Short mmCIF file of C-alpha atoms in Angstrom, two decimals:
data_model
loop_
_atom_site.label_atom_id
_atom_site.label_comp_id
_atom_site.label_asym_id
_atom_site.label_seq_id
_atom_site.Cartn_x
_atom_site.Cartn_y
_atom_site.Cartn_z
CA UNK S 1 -61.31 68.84 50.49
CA UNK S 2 -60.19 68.10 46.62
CA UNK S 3 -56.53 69.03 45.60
CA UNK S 4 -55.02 68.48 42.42
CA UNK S 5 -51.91 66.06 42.90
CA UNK S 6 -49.69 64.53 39.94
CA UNK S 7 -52.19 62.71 37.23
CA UNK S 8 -55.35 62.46 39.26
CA UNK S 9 -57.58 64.26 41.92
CA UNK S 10 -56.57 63.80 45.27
CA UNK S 11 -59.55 63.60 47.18
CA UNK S 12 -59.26 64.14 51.16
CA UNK S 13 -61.88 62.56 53.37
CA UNK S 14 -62.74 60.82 56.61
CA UNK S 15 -61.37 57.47 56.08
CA UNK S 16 -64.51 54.77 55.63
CA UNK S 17 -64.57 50.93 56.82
CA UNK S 18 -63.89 49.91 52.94
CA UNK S 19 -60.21 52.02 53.29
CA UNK S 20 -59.01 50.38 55.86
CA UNK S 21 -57.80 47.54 54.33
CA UNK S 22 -55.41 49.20 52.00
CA UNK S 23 -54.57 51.22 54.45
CA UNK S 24 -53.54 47.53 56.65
CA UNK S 25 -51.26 46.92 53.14
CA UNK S 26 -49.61 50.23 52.95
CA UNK S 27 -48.53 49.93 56.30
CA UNK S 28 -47.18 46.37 56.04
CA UNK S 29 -45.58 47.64 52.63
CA UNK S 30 -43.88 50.78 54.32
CA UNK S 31 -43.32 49.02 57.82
CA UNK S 32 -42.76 45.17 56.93
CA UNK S 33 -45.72 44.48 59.59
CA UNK S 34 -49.32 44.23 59.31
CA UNK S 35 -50.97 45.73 62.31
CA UNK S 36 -55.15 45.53 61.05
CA UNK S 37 -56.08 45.49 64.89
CA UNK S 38 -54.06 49.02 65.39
CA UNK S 39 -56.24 50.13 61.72
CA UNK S 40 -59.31 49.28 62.98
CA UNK S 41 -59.25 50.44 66.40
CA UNK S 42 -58.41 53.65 64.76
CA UNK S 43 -61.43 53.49 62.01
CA UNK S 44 -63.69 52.45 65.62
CA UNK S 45 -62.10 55.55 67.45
CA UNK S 46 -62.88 58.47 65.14
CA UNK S 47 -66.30 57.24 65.37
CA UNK S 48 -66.72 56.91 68.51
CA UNK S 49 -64.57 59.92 70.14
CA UNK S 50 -65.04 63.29 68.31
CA UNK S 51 -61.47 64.21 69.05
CA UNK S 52 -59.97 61.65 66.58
CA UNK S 53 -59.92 62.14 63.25
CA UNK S 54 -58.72 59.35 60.89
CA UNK S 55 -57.76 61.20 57.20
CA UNK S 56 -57.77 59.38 54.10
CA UNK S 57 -56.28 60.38 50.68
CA UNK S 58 -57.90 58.93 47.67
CA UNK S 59 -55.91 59.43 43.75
CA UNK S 60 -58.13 58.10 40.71
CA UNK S 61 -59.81 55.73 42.98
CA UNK S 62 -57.22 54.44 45.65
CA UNK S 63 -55.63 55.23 48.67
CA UNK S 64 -53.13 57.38 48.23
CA UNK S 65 -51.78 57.83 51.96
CA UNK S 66 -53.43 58.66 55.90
CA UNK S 67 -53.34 60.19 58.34
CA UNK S 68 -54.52 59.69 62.30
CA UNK S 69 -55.07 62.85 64.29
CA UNK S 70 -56.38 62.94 67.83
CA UNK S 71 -56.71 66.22 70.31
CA UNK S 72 -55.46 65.14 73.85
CA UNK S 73 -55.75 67.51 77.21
CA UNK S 74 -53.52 67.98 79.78
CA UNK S 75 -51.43 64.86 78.91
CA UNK S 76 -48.15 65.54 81.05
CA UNK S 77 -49.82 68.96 82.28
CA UNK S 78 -49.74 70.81 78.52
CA UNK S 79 -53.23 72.55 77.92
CA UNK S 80 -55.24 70.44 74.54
CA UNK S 81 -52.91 69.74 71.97
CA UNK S 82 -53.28 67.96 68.43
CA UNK S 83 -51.04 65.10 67.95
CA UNK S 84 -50.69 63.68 64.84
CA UNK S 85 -50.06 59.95 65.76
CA UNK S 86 -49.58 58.75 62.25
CA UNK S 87 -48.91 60.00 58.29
CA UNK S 88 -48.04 57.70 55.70
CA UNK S 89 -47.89 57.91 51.72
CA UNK S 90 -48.03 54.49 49.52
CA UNK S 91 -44.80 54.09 48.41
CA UNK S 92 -46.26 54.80 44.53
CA UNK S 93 -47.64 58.59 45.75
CA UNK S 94 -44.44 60.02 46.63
CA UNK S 95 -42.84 62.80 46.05
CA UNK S 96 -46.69 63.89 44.92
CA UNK S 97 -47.43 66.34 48.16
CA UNK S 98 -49.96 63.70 49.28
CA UNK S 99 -48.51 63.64 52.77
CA UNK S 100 -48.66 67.61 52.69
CA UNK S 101 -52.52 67.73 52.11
CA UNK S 102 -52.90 65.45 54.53
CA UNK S 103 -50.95 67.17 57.08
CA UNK S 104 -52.42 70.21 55.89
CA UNK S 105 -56.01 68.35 56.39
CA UNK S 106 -55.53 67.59 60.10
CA UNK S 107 -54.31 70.69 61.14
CA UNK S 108 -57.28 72.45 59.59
CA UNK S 109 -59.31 69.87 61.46
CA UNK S 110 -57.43 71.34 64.98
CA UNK S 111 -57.62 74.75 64.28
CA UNK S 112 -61.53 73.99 63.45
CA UNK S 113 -61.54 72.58 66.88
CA UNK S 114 -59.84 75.48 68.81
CA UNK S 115 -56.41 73.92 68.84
CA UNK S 116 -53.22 76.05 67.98
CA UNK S 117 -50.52 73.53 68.94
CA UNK S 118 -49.77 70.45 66.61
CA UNK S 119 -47.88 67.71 68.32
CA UNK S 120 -46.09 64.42 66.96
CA UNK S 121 -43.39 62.22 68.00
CA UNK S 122 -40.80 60.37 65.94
CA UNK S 123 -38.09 57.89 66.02
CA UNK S 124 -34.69 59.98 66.43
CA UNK S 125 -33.21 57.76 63.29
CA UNK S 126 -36.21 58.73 61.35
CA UNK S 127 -34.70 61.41 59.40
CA UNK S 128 -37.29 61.13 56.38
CA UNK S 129 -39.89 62.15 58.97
CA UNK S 130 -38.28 64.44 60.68
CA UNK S 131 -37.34 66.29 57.23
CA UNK S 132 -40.74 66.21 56.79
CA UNK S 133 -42.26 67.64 59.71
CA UNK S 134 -39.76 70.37 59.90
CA UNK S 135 -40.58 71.58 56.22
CA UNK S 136 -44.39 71.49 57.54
CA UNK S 137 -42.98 74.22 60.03
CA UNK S 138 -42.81 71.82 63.39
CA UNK S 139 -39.57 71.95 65.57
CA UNK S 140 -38.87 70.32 68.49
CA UNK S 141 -40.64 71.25 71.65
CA UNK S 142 -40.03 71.94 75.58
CA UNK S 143 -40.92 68.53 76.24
CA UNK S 144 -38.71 65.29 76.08
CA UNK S 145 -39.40 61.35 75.84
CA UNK S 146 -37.72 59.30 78.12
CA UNK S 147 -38.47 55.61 78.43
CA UNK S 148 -37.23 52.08 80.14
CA UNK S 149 -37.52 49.07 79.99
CA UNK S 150 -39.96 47.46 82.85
CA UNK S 151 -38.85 44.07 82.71
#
């Protein structure tokens, strides 16, 4: 998939071992920590389970943003679902619709697969994200996190 995005081509693909890692120093840019086990795990996972797809956004010859899409069945009794697990944009690619055509990307890549319902979850304080995901079209669903600690 090729979209035109701000100065260069954006170029939409299936992110390769030489992307991942940038995509290790976006993260620690946009998140203060570096997690390469997490990136890697997900670069072995859409290669090894046909359900995952792991999206990379290229602009004039770096990476623009990701994205990490997997379809999951019957998690908490829902029928398959896509979840997208993670989108992020470098910092520099904002405001550029990069996150859109990536979002955009891994849908298509659901709906390829037979999957109407998109899935993600969020931080409540995230309000960027949230913002984000809402203009996409998502709203909240019938289902709700809880969580404890199990110390």
């Amino acid at each position: 998939m090729n979209e035109r995005a701000g100065e260069g081509e954006l170029v939409i693909k299936p992110v390769t071992l030489e992307d991942v890692p940038a995509i290790v120093g976006i993260d620690a840019e946009v998140t203060g920590s570096a997690k390469a086990d997490f990136w890697y795990g997900c670069y072995a996972r859409q290669n090894t389970d046909a359900k995952c797809r792991f999206l990379v956004a290229h602009r004039d010859g770096e990476v623009a943003g990701y994205t990490f899409g997997a379809i999951q069945a019957w998690e908490f009794g829902s029928p398959p679902c896509g979840w997208v697990e993670v989108i992020s944009v470098a910092p520099q690619y904002r405001n550029a619709h990069v996150a859109t055509k990536l979002f955009d990307a891994v849908v298509a890549y659901f709906r390829d697969n037979g999957i109407d319902t998109v899935r993600t979850m969020l931080h409540i304080d995230d309000h960027q994200l949230i913002s984000f995901f809402r203009m996409q079209g998502m709203a909240a669903g019938p289902y709700i996190e809880l969580e404890m600690q199990a110390d």
